[in-house]
Tab-separated table of C-alpha atoms in Angstrom:
chain	number	residue	atom	x	y	z
A	1	MET	CA	-9.220	44.620	-9.193
A	2	ARG	CA	-5.988	46.541	-9.752
A	3	GLU	CA	-4.213	44.444	-7.109
A	4	ASN	CA	-5.415	41.236	-8.799
A	5	LYS	CA	-4.105	42.394	-12.178
A	6	LYS	CA	-0.781	43.200	-10.563
A	7	LEU	CA	-0.685	39.737	-8.958
A	8	MET	CA	-1.497	38.093	-12.292
A	9	SER	CA	1.301	40.079	-13.951
A	10	TRP	CA	3.738	38.704	-11.385
A	11	ILE	CA	2.384	35.164	-11.867
A	12	ILE	CA	2.961	35.474	-15.630
A	13	ILE	CA	6.486	36.888	-15.200
A	14	ILE	CA	7.591	34.312	-12.597
A	15	SER	CA	6.018	31.393	-14.494
A	16	PHE	CA	7.605	32.222	-17.834
A	17	PHE	CA	10.964	32.981	-16.239
A	18	PHE	CA	10.789	29.509	-14.667
A	19	PHE	CA	9.774	27.978	-18.028
A	20	ILE	CA	12.813	29.579	-19.704
A	21	LEU	CA	15.113	28.188	-17.005
A	22	VAL	CA	13.535	24.737	-17.446
A	23	GLY	CA	14.000	24.851	-21.222
A	24	LEU	CA	17.610	26.049	-21.121
A	25	ASP	CA	18.517	23.918	-18.083
A	26	TRP	CA	20.820	26.634	-16.772
A	27	VAL	CA	19.956	25.656	-13.194
A	28	PRO	CA	19.928	21.827	-12.899
A	29	TYR	CA	18.957	22.174	-9.226
A	30	LEU	CA	15.456	23.085	-10.400
A	31	ARG	CA	15.130	19.383	-11.243
A	32	GLY	CA	16.338	18.210	-7.840
A	33	PRO	CA	19.446	18.341	-5.622
A	34	ALA	CA	21.494	15.550	-7.253
A	35	PRO	CA	21.034	12.509	-9.520
A	36	TYR	CA	19.995	9.081	-8.286
A	37	PRO	CA	21.583	7.283	-6.443
A	38	PRO	CA	21.281	8.227	-3.664
A	39	GLU	CA	19.406	11.533	-4.156
A	40	TRP	CA	16.852	12.319	-6.862
A	41	GLN	CA	16.767	14.623	-9.870
A	42	TRP	CA	14.323	14.609	-12.776
A	43	ALA	CA	16.170	13.979	-16.034
A	44	TYR	CA	16.536	16.693	-18.675
A	45	LEU	CA	16.043	15.536	-22.261
A	46	PHE	CA	14.877	17.839	-25.024
A	47	VAL	CA	13.610	16.111	-28.136
A	48	ASN	CA	12.238	18.423	-30.817
A	49	PRO	CA	8.499	17.619	-31.016
A	50	GLY	CA	8.282	18.999	-34.565
A	51	ARG	CA	4.762	18.951	-35.941
A	52	LYS	CA	3.436	17.233	-32.820
A	53	ILE	CA	3.629	20.558	-30.953
A	54	TRP	CA	0.074	21.408	-32.051
A	55	LEU	CA	-1.415	18.272	-30.441
A	56	PRO	CA	-1.616	19.362	-26.780
A	57	PHE	CA	-2.729	22.849	-27.770
A	58	ILE	CA	-5.832	21.484	-29.494
A	59	LEU	CA	-7.235	20.235	-26.199
A	60	ILE	CA	-5.844	23.192	-24.250
A	61	PHE	CA	-7.816	25.591	-26.461
A	62	PHE	CA	-10.890	23.367	-26.336
A	63	SER	CA	-10.632	23.042	-22.536
A	64	LEU	CA	-10.298	26.808	-22.131
A	65	TRP	CA	-13.339	27.327	-24.356
A	66	PHE	CA	-15.283	24.744	-22.330
A	67	PHE	CA	-14.207	26.473	-19.110
A	68	TYR	CA	-15.381	29.837	-20.463
A	69	HIS	CA	-18.699	28.274	-21.536
A	70	LEU	CA	-19.377	26.610	-18.153
A	71	ASP	CA	-18.109	29.489	-16.060
A	72	ASN	CA	-20.623	31.794	-17.740
A	73	LYS	CA	-23.549	29.598	-16.781
A	74	LYS	CA	-25.733	30.423	-13.815
A	75	GLU	CA	-25.792	28.151	-10.758
A	76	GLN	CA	-29.243	26.789	-11.622
A	77	GLU	CA	-28.175	25.851	-15.156
A	78	ILE	CA	-25.137	23.987	-13.833
A	79	LYS	CA	-27.228	22.260	-11.170
A	80	LYS	CA	-29.635	20.856	-13.779
A	81	LYS	CA	-26.878	19.366	-15.934
A	82	GLU	CA	-24.012	18.854	-13.486
A	83	ASN	CA	-23.831	15.075	-14.032
A	84	ILE	CA	-23.597	15.585	-17.805
A	85	PHE	CA	-20.836	18.157	-17.306
A	86	LEU	CA	-18.964	15.756	-15.023
A	87	ILE	CA	-19.125	12.960	-17.618
A	88	LEU	CA	-17.854	15.367	-20.290
A	89	LEU	CA	-14.990	16.468	-18.039
A	90	ILE	CA	-14.031	12.840	-17.310
A	91	ILE	CA	-13.919	12.151	-21.062
A	92	LEU	CA	-12.000	15.385	-21.658
A	93	GLY	CA	-9.463	14.482	-18.954
A	94	PHE	CA	-8.920	11.075	-20.559
A	95	PHE	CA	-8.218	12.584	-23.987
A	96	ILE	CA	-5.934	15.251	-22.516
A	97	GLN	CA	-3.765	12.470	-21.079
A	98	VAL	CA	-3.824	10.494	-24.333
A	99	LEU	CA	-2.871	13.498	-26.472
A	100	PHE	CA	-0.051	14.503	-24.132
A	101	LEU	CA	1.289	10.953	-24.432
A	102	ILE	CA	1.127	11.122	-28.227
A	103	TYR	CA	2.957	14.456	-28.006
A	104	SER	CA	5.674	13.029	-25.718
A	105	ARG	CA	9.128	12.066	-27.016
A	106	SER	CA	8.224	8.361	-27.293
A	107	GLY	CA	4.581	8.670	-28.342
A	108	LEU	CA	1.686	6.431	-27.368
A	109	ALA	CA	3.726	3.272	-27.964
A	110	VAL	CA	5.676	4.003	-24.766
A	111	LEU	CA	2.687	2.811	-22.721
A	112	PHE	CA	3.466	-0.869	-23.322
A	113	HIS	CA	7.087	-0.335	-22.288
A	114	ARG	CA	6.129	1.584	-19.129
A	115	ILE	CA	3.741	-1.153	-18.041
A	116	ALA	CA	5.621	-4.293	-19.054
A	117	HIS	CA	9.201	-3.370	-18.174
A	118	PRO	CA	9.896	-4.799	-14.700
A	119	TYR	CA	12.287	-1.985	-13.724
A	120	ILE	CA	9.971	0.858	-14.752
A	121	ASN	CA	6.726	-0.457	-13.302
A	122	GLY	CA	6.992	-3.768	-11.468
A	123	TYR	CA	3.307	-4.256	-10.648
A	124	PHE	CA	2.571	-5.867	-14.008
A	125	SER	CA	5.573	-8.208	-13.907
A	126	ALA	CA	4.688	-9.341	-10.377
A	127	GLY	CA	0.973	-9.620	-11.191
A	128	ILE	CA	1.304	-11.927	-14.187
A	129	ASP	CA	3.514	-14.283	-12.150
A	130	ILE	CA	0.804	-14.914	-9.535
A	131	THR	CA	-0.586	-18.446	-9.701
A	132	ASP	CA	-2.370	-18.460	-6.349
A	133	PRO	CA	-3.536	-14.996	-5.126
A	134	ILE	CA	-4.436	-16.280	-1.644
A	135	ASN	CA	-0.986	-17.765	-1.153
A	136	PHE	CA	0.528	-14.579	-2.603
A	137	LEU	CA	-1.177	-12.482	0.092
A	138	ARG	CA	-0.176	-14.914	2.840
A	139	GLN	CA	3.480	-14.843	1.813
A	140	PHE	CA	3.583	-11.178	0.804
A	141	ASN	CA	5.619	-9.967	3.769
A	142	ASP	CA	8.317	-12.558	2.995
A	143	ILE	CA	8.533	-11.841	-0.739
A	144	VAL	CA	7.738	-8.116	-1.054
A	145	LEU	CA	11.370	-6.943	-1.101
A	146	SER	CA	12.174	-9.410	-3.892
A	147	LEU	CA	9.484	-7.954	-6.182
A	148	PRO	CA	10.553	-5.650	-9.042
A	149	SER	CA	10.623	-1.827	-8.943
A	150	HIS	CA	7.477	-0.124	-7.529
A	151	ALA	CA	5.930	-3.446	-6.465
A	152	LYS	CA	8.488	-3.868	-3.678
A	153	SER	CA	7.742	-0.466	-2.137
A	154	HIS	CA	3.960	-0.782	-1.983
A	155	PRO	CA	1.285	-3.032	-0.473
A	156	PRO	CA	-0.088	-5.710	-2.830
A	157	GLY	CA	-3.058	-3.763	-4.257
A	158	GLY	CA	-1.259	-2.749	-7.444
A	159	VAL	CA	0.010	-6.261	-8.132
A	160	ILE	CA	-3.468	-7.739	-7.540
A	161	PHE	CA	-4.885	-5.073	-9.882
A	162	PHE	CA	-2.794	-6.333	-12.812
A	163	TRP	CA	-3.433	-9.959	-11.878
A	164	LEU	CA	-7.200	-9.297	-12.056
A	165	ILE	CA	-6.963	-7.612	-15.467
A	166	ASN	CA	-4.915	-10.513	-16.807
A	167	GLN	CA	-7.409	-13.037	-15.412
A	168	LEU	CA	-10.292	-11.235	-17.134
A	169	ILE	CA	-8.413	-11.161	-20.441
A	170	VAL	CA	-7.476	-14.861	-20.183
A	171	LYS	CA	-11.205	-15.662	-20.093
A	172	MET	CA	-11.921	-13.676	-23.276
A	173	PRO	CA	-12.431	-15.531	-26.592
A	174	SER	CA	-9.042	-16.644	-27.908
A	175	PHE	CA	-9.499	-14.996	-31.327
A	176	LEU	CA	-9.788	-11.596	-29.597
A	177	VAL	CA	-6.759	-12.188	-27.389
A	178	ASN	CA	-4.595	-13.609	-30.172
A	179	PHE	CA	-5.361	-10.622	-32.408
A	180	VAL	CA	-2.657	-8.750	-30.513
A	181	ASN	CA	-0.032	-11.115	-31.980
A	182	ASN	CA	-0.427	-9.309	-35.314
A	183	PHE	CA	1.541	-6.401	-33.854
A	184	SER	CA	5.094	-6.136	-32.599
A	185	PRO	CA	7.262	-3.277	-31.267
A	186	LYS	CA	10.033	-1.859	-33.451
A	187	ARG	CA	12.581	-1.163	-30.709
A	188	ASP	CA	14.824	-4.182	-30.071
A	189	ASP	CA	14.659	-4.097	-26.261
A	190	VAL	CA	10.867	-3.666	-26.264
A	191	PHE	CA	10.540	-6.427	-28.872
A	192	LEU	CA	12.422	-8.845	-26.583
A	193	LEU	CA	10.039	-7.911	-23.774
A	194	TRP	CA	7.066	-8.475	-26.107
A	195	GLN	CA	8.369	-11.901	-27.117
A	196	SER	CA	8.661	-13.004	-23.489
A	197	LEU	CA	4.906	-12.547	-22.882
A	198	THR	CA	1.873	-14.635	-23.787
A	199	ALA	CA	-0.912	-13.138	-25.907
A	200	SER	CA	-3.097	-12.462	-22.851
A	201	GLN	CA	-0.202	-10.790	-21.031
A	202	ARG	CA	0.529	-8.603	-24.052
A	203	LEU	CA	-3.105	-7.518	-24.208
A	204	THR	CA	-3.080	-6.834	-20.458
A	205	ALA	CA	-0.065	-4.558	-20.911
A	206	ILE	CA	-1.817	-2.719	-23.765
A	207	VAL	CA	-5.265	-2.359	-22.165
A	208	SER	CA	-4.245	-1.523	-18.587
A	209	PRO	CA	-2.718	1.946	-19.267
A	210	PHE	CA	-5.991	3.140	-20.781
A	211	LEU	CA	-7.916	1.699	-17.850
A	212	ILE	CA	-5.559	3.501	-15.443
A	213	MET	CA	-6.085	6.781	-17.309
A	214	PHE	CA	-9.846	6.309	-17.135
A	215	LEU	CA	-9.714	5.509	-13.407
A	216	SER	CA	-7.516	8.542	-12.755
A	217	ASN	CA	-10.175	10.790	-14.279
A	218	LEU	CA	-12.956	9.246	-12.197
A	219	THR	CA	-11.523	11.369	-9.369
A	220	ILE	CA	-13.296	14.290	-11.050
A	221	ALA	CA	-16.738	13.191	-9.764
A	222	PRO	CA	-16.014	12.969	-6.007
A	223	PHE	CA	-13.689	15.982	-6.304
A	224	TYR	CA	-16.575	18.068	-7.619
A	225	TYR	CA	-18.946	16.969	-4.857
A	226	LEU	CA	-16.286	17.521	-2.194
A	227	GLY	CA	-15.624	21.031	-3.510
A	228	LYS	CA	-19.332	21.795	-3.736
A	229	SER	CA	-19.857	20.617	-0.157
A	230	LEU	CA	-17.046	22.821	1.185
A	231	TYR	CA	-16.956	25.917	-1.001
A	232	GLY	CA	-19.890	25.896	-3.400
A	233	ARG	CA	-20.621	24.785	-6.943
A	234	LYS	CA	-18.653	27.517	-8.750
A	235	THR	CA	-15.427	26.852	-6.849
A	236	ALA	CA	-15.857	23.091	-7.326
A	237	LEU	CA	-16.280	23.426	-11.084
A	238	ARG	CA	-13.280	25.712	-11.465
A	239	SER	CA	-11.184	23.280	-9.413
A	240	LEU	CA	-11.918	20.497	-11.895
A	241	PHE	CA	-10.375	22.433	-14.773
A	242	LEU	CA	-7.251	23.068	-12.726
A	243	TYR	CA	-7.125	19.337	-11.920
A	244	LEU	CA	-7.320	18.458	-15.636
A	245	PHE	CA	-3.991	20.259	-16.162
A	246	LEU	CA	-2.260	19.105	-13.008
A	247	PRO	CA	1.324	18.392	-14.238
A	248	SER	CA	1.892	15.453	-11.883
A	249	LEU	CA	-1.365	13.808	-13.002
A	250	ILE	CA	-0.520	13.963	-16.708
A	251	LEU	CA	3.222	13.310	-16.580
A	252	PHE	CA	3.111	10.115	-14.490
A	253	VAL	CA	0.660	8.197	-16.676
A	254	PRO	CA	0.383	5.168	-16.619
A	255	ILE	CA	1.945	4.580	-13.171
A	256	LEU	CA	-0.796	3.560	-10.732
A	257	ASP	CA	-0.155	6.660	-8.581
A	258	VAL	CA	-2.357	8.701	-10.936
A	259	PHE	CA	-5.548	7.068	-9.697
A	260	TYR	CA	-4.703	7.055	-5.973
A	261	PRO	CA	-6.236	10.555	-5.566
A	262	PHE	CA	-9.595	8.865	-6.197
A	263	PHE	CA	-9.381	7.078	-2.826
A	264	ALA	CA	-8.206	10.205	-0.997
A	265	VAL	CA	-10.908	12.467	-2.421
A	266	LEU	CA	-13.753	9.950	-2.095
A	267	SER	CA	-12.784	9.208	1.503
A	268	ALA	CA	-12.656	12.942	2.309
A	269	TYR	CA	-16.026	13.472	0.611
A	270	PHE	CA	-17.749	10.834	2.764
A	271	PHE	CA	-15.967	12.092	5.885
A	272	ILE	CA	-17.149	15.674	5.397
A	273	LYS	CA	-20.584	14.426	4.371
A	274	GLY	CA	-20.673	12.572	7.701
A	275	ILE	CA	-19.856	15.781	9.574
A	276	LYS	CA	-22.533	17.748	7.716
A	277	THR	CA	-25.302	15.097	7.765
A	278	LYS	CA	-24.301	13.370	11.043
A	279	LYS	CA	-24.650	9.981	9.324
A	280	LEU	CA	-22.454	7.316	10.923
A	281	SER	CA	-22.519	5.259	7.709
A	282	ALA	CA	-20.721	8.086	5.867
A	283	PHE	CA	-17.872	7.990	8.416
A	284	PHE	CA	-17.679	4.204	8.089
A	285	PHE	CA	-17.531	4.337	4.263
A	286	SER	CA	-14.860	7.034	4.484
A	287	GLY	CA	-12.678	4.731	6.590
A	288	VAL	CA	-13.242	1.701	4.330
A	289	ILE	CA	-12.375	3.660	1.167
A	290	LEU	CA	-9.207	5.097	2.692
A	291	SER	CA	-8.199	1.643	3.906
A	292	LEU	CA	-8.726	0.242	0.401
A	293	GLY	CA	-6.508	3.003	-0.982
A	294	ILE	CA	-3.756	2.159	1.507
A	295	PHE	CA	-3.936	-1.446	0.253
A	296	PHE	CA	-2.526	0.082	-2.960
A	297	SER	CA	-0.161	2.673	-1.510
A	298	LEU	CA	1.116	3.790	1.887
A	299	SER	CA	1.225	7.328	0.483
A	300	LEU	CA	-2.455	7.569	1.450
A	301	LEU	CA	-1.735	7.068	5.165
A	302	PRO	CA	-1.326	10.827	5.828
A	303	ILE	CA	-4.919	11.345	4.642
A	304	PHE	CA	-5.946	9.658	7.901
A	305	LEU	CA	-4.037	12.383	9.760
A	306	PHE	CA	-5.551	15.104	7.544
A	307	LEU	CA	-9.125	13.952	8.226
A	308	THR	CA	-8.399	13.533	11.944
A	309	LEU	CA	-7.096	17.105	12.146
A	310	PHE	CA	-10.110	18.376	10.213
A	311	PHE	CA	-12.431	16.533	12.609
A	312	LEU	CA	-10.630	17.967	15.639
A	313	PHE	CA	-10.696	21.554	14.344
A	314	ASP	CA	-14.349	21.211	13.359
A	315	TYR	CA	-15.175	20.072	16.889
A	316	LEU	CA	-13.225	22.934	18.463
A	317	ALA	CA	-14.829	25.467	16.132
A	318	LYS	CA	-18.366	24.283	16.875
A	319	HIS	CA	-18.307	23.204	20.496
A	320	LEU	CA	-15.392	24.939	22.220
A	321	LEU	CA	-14.515	21.919	24.374
A	322	SER	CA	-18.106	21.362	25.520
A	323	SER	CA	-18.140	18.059	27.451
A	324	LYS	CA	-21.758	17.448	26.406
A	325	ALA	CA	-20.871	17.413	22.738
A	326	PHE	CA	-17.618	15.489	23.157
A	327	PHE	CA	-18.896	11.888	23.360
A	328	PRO	CA	-21.434	12.093	20.480
A	329	TYR	CA	-18.648	13.585	18.358
A	330	VAL	CA	-16.169	10.878	19.318
A	331	LYS	CA	-18.771	8.264	18.367
A	332	LYS	CA	-18.729	9.550	14.771
A	333	TYR	CA	-14.953	9.416	14.625
A	334	LEU	CA	-14.943	5.865	16.010
A	335	PHE	CA	-17.092	4.760	13.064
A	336	PHE	CA	-14.455	6.222	10.740
A	337	VAL	CA	-11.738	4.296	12.603
A	338	LEU	CA	-13.877	1.141	12.499
A	339	GLY	CA	-14.235	1.449	8.728
A	340	PHE	CA	-10.522	2.140	8.405
A	341	LEU	CA	-9.609	-1.011	10.356
A	342	SER	CA	-12.179	-3.273	8.671
A	343	LEU	CA	-10.078	-4.165	5.609
A	344	PRO	CA	-6.802	-4.858	7.483
A	345	LEU	CA	-8.726	-7.021	9.970
A	346	ALA	CA	-10.494	-8.926	7.181
A	347	LEU	CA	-7.197	-9.485	5.350
A	348	TYR	CA	-5.599	-10.773	8.533
A	349	LEU	CA	-8.489	-13.075	9.462
A	350	PHE	CA	-8.937	-14.601	6.003
A	351	PHE	CA	-5.454	-14.433	4.476
A	352	TYR	CA	-3.092	-13.937	7.470
A	353	PHE	CA	-1.996	-10.704	5.796
A	354	ASN	CA	-0.475	-8.514	8.505
A	355	PHE	CA	-0.703	-4.882	7.386
A	356	ILE	CA	1.526	-3.597	10.188
A	357	GLU	CA	4.323	-6.078	9.456
A	358	VAL	CA	4.123	-5.401	5.715
A	359	THR	CA	4.340	-1.649	6.335
A	360	LYS	CA	7.405	-2.089	8.543
A	361	THR	CA	9.065	-4.317	5.926
A	362	ILE	CA	8.417	-1.834	3.101
A	363	LEU	CA	9.755	1.087	5.134
A	364	THR	CA	13.077	-0.712	5.692
A	365	ASP	CA	13.800	-0.561	1.959
A	366	LEU	CA	13.225	3.159	1.363
A	367	PRO	CA	16.166	5.073	-0.196
A	368	LYS	CA	18.591	6.581	2.315
A	369	ARG	CA	18.816	10.271	1.462
A	370	ASN	CA	19.857	13.521	3.121
A	371	TYR	CA	17.095	14.479	5.570
A	372	PHE	CA	17.726	18.243	5.719
A	373	LEU	CA	18.142	18.551	1.964
A	374	TRP	CA	14.723	17.022	1.356
A	375	LEU	CA	12.972	19.158	3.973
A	376	PHE	CA	13.066	21.871	1.317
A	377	TYR	CA	13.065	19.805	-1.869
A	378	ASN	CA	10.043	17.687	-0.914
A	379	LEU	CA	7.824	20.764	-0.676
A	380	TYR	CA	9.426	22.328	-3.745
A	381	ASP	CA	8.951	19.149	-5.794
A	382	PHE	CA	5.342	18.703	-4.691
A	383	PHE	CA	4.300	22.257	-5.487
A	384	ILE	CA	6.123	22.823	-8.795
A	385	PHE	CA	4.345	19.732	-10.134
A	386	GLN	CA	1.084	21.383	-9.134
A	387	GLY	CA	2.013	24.337	-11.331
A	388	ILE	CA	3.977	27.527	-10.746
A	389	PRO	CA	0.813	29.705	-10.641
A	390	ALA	CA	-0.708	27.316	-8.093
A	391	MET	CA	2.489	27.337	-6.010
A	392	ILE	CA	2.521	31.153	-5.895
A	393	ILE	CA	-1.045	31.196	-4.527
A	394	VAL	CA	-0.137	28.543	-1.933
A	395	ILE	CA	2.763	30.693	-0.701
A	396	ILE	CA	0.614	33.849	-0.533
A	397	SER	CA	-2.333	32.163	1.218
A	398	THR	CA	-0.163	30.252	3.710
A	399	LYS	CA	1.772	33.411	4.564
A	400	GLU	CA	-1.550	35.194	5.139
A	401	MET	CA	-2.790	32.350	7.349
A	402	ILE	CA	0.366	32.428	9.510
A	403	PHE	CA	0.265	36.226	9.893
A	404	ASN	CA	-3.428	36.142	10.781
A	405	PHE	CA	-2.784	33.414	13.319
A	406	LEU	CA	-0.014	35.438	14.976
A	407	ARG	CA	-2.224	38.521	15.051
A	408	LYS	CA	-5.241	36.460	16.173
A	409	LYS	CA	-7.205	37.888	13.273
A	410	ILE	CA	-10.155	36.400	11.336
A	411	LYS	CA	-11.477	32.893	11.450
A	412	HIS	CA	-9.197	30.300	9.871
A	413	ASP	CA	-10.295	27.898	7.152
A	414	ILE	CA	-10.032	24.549	8.958
A	415	PHE	CA	-9.769	22.603	5.687
A	416	TRP	CA	-6.602	24.447	4.635
A	417	LEU	CA	-5.262	24.567	8.185
A	418	SER	CA	-5.644	20.766	8.469
A	419	PHE	CA	-3.952	20.234	5.111
A	420	VAL	CA	-0.994	22.522	5.865
A	421	LEU	CA	-0.437	20.888	9.268
A	422	MET	CA	-0.642	17.409	7.736
A	423	LEU	CA	1.871	18.334	5.025
A	424	PHE	CA	4.182	19.936	7.590
A	425	ILE	CA	4.101	16.853	9.858
A	426	VAL	CA	4.646	14.416	6.974
A	427	ASN	CA	7.565	16.481	5.685
A	428	ILE	CA	9.179	16.820	9.135
A	429	LEU	CA	8.906	13.061	9.724
A	430	GLY	CA	11.068	12.610	6.622
A	431	THR	CA	9.891	9.085	5.811
A	432	ILE	CA	9.725	9.963	2.124
A	433	LYS	CA	12.642	11.855	0.636
A	434	GLY	CA	12.332	12.519	-3.083
A	435	GLU	CA	9.889	11.787	-5.921
A	436	VAL	CA	7.040	13.360	-3.964
A	437	ALA	CA	5.598	14.903	-7.142
A	438	ARG	CA	4.403	11.349	-7.775
A	439	ILE	CA	4.208	9.889	-4.252
A	440	TRP	CA	2.218	12.787	-2.757
A	441	LEU	CA	-0.145	12.991	-5.728
A	442	PRO	CA	-3.135	11.970	-3.500
A	443	PHE	CA	-2.652	15.254	-1.592
A	444	ALA	CA	-2.826	17.459	-4.696
A	445	PRO	CA	-6.637	17.780	-5.121
A	446	PHE	CA	-7.001	19.245	-1.620
A	447	SER	CA	-4.375	21.877	-2.346
A	448	LEU	CA	-5.963	22.751	-5.708
A	449	LEU	CA	-9.391	23.102	-4.109
A	450	TRP	CA	-8.065	25.624	-1.615
A	451	ILE	CA	-6.198	27.531	-4.352
A	452	ILE	CA	-9.384	27.991	-6.383
A	453	TYR	CA	-11.376	28.958	-3.296
A	454	TYR	CA	-8.733	31.520	-2.354
A	455	LEU	CA	-8.712	32.986	-5.867
A	456	SER	CA	-12.521	33.027	-6.102
A	457	LYS	CA	-13.620	34.134	-2.654
A	458	ARG	CA	-10.625	35.873	-1.073
A	459	LEU	CA	-8.995	37.567	-4.073
A	460	LYS	CA	-12.205	37.787	-6.154
A	461	PHE	CA	-10.523	36.778	-9.421
A	462	ASN	CA	-12.799	37.450	-12.379
A	463	GLN	CA	-13.307	35.029	-15.247
A	464	ARG	CA	-10.620	36.618	-17.414
A	465	LEU	CA	-7.963	36.257	-14.719
A	466	PHE	CA	-8.981	32.621	-14.116
A	467	PHE	CA	-8.725	32.004	-17.846
A	468	ILE	CA	-5.123	33.286	-17.884
A	469	PHE	CA	-4.278	31.365	-14.695
A	470	LEU	CA	-5.559	28.110	-16.205
A	471	ALA	CA	-3.785	28.738	-19.519
A	472	ILE	CA	-0.406	29.155	-17.766
A	473	GLN	CA	-0.981	25.904	-15.856
A	474	ALA	CA	-1.668	24.108	-19.149
A	475	VAL	CA	1.422	25.591	-20.819
A	476	GLN	CA	3.565	24.339	-17.921
A	477	VAL	CA	2.501	20.753	-18.670
A	478	VAL	CA	3.698	21.219	-22.267
A	479	ILE	CA	7.020	22.674	-21.034
A	480	PHE	CA	7.618	19.814	-18.586
A	481	GLN	CA	6.656	17.177	-21.153
A	482	THR	CA	9.033	18.752	-23.684
A	483	PHE	CA	12.137	19.172	-21.515
A	484	TRP	CA	11.907	16.945	-18.432
A	485	VAL	CA	11.554	13.188	-18.097
A	486	ALA	CA	9.110	12.106	-15.388
A	487	LEU	CA	8.979	8.522	-16.703
A	488	TRP	CA	11.233	6.792	-19.229
C-alpha cells in the first residue's frame, strides 16, 4: 500500500508538472517536433474560457461520483444491472463530449464548420457530391487523390457514410428539412459555406456530428464485454470510466476517427470469444467486422496483426507446438481470415473495387517526414493523448515485462505482449509519421484495458487511488482543450 501511495504521488507530481509546461508553452517540442509542413506539431492557442470553465467539471464530478457508486457495488449487483449501467455510461460519454465542445474556444457551433469545411474534414464535401454511389466505388482508385482533406487518405467508407446520412435527410418531409434555413452562422467564412449548401446538406452537417459522437460511445458496450472476458467484470467497468476521459476521444470530435475503435474492439471481442468458446462463427464475424472497419480507415489494419499475434501466443501457451492441436487451431484462424476477406471480395465482384490497389494509391500520398524523428514522437504522441497517468503505467508495466522476459520469470500476459509487439512493428515500419493521437485511436482501448488490469491486479490499487488516477486523467482533457488545438 505504501508503494502504491508513493507511485500515486509521483503520478500527481509528473502530471501537474506536464500540465504547467503545456499551459505556459515553455517547451513547444511537447506539442511535436516542428510545425506542418512537413512535420507535425499541435497548435498552441489559449483563449480564456471565462465562466465556461465550470462546464466540464460538472460532468467530471458527476462521473467520479458515478464511478465511486458503481465501484462499491458487489459483482452480483453489477451482473444483474450491467446492461442498464452500460446504457447510462453511453449516455454519459455522449454528454461529456458535448459539454467539452461547449467549453471549447469555439463552442458547439464549431461542429458545423468542422464537418462542412472541405479542408478540415473532406468526407462530407465528397459525400454530398456523389450522384451514383456504385460508379463512385468503381472509379474510387482513380479519383481518391483528388478528394478533399481526410477523404483522400482513407478508403471510401467515410464518404459513403455522409452520403447515406444526406440521402436519409433528403427523404424527410420538406418542412422539417427547410426548418434549418431559419438559422445562419455569424462568422463570415462559415456563412459563405452555409450559403453554398442546400437545406438537406445543411441539416446533414448539423446532425452528423451528434451521430458520430453517439457512435463513438457505442464502443463502450463491446469494450466492457471484451474486458470482462479477459480480466473480469471489475476491471472491465473501471476501464470504461478511463475510456470516457480518453483525451484523444474527446478532442477529435467530430472527425470520424472517434468511432473507429468500435470496429477494433468489437472485432477483438468476437475473436477472443471464438478462442474461448471454439465457435467458428465468432472468428468469421471478427474478420467481417475488422474488414468493415478497414473500409473506413487503413489505421485498423494493424489490428489484424494484433489478433494474429494473440492467436499465435495463445496457441503456444496452450499446446506447446503439439502437432495434434495445430490443424484444428489453424482451422479457427482460417475462418477469421475468410471473414476478413469477404468484404473486399464482395466489393471487387460487385463493384470492381480493388482494395489492394486503393491501399497502394492512398499510401503514395502520405506526408514525407523524418523517419527517425517520428520513431520517438509517434509513441510519445499516442501515449500523451491517452493521459499522462496512463502513460506512466504503460512505461512501468512494459519495463517490468521486458525485465521478466530477460530473466525468464513469471508467465507473460499474452494480450499485452501482442499489443506491445504490434505497436512496435507498426512504429518501426514508419508508414505513419505524425498525428497518431488521432490515427492510432483504434489501438487506445486495448492499452487502457491493460493499464486498468495492471493497476487492479498487479499493483492492487484501492478505490481511493483509482479515484485520484481518474480525476487526473479528466483534468488533462480540460488542460488540452484549454491550451492546445487538436482540431480548428
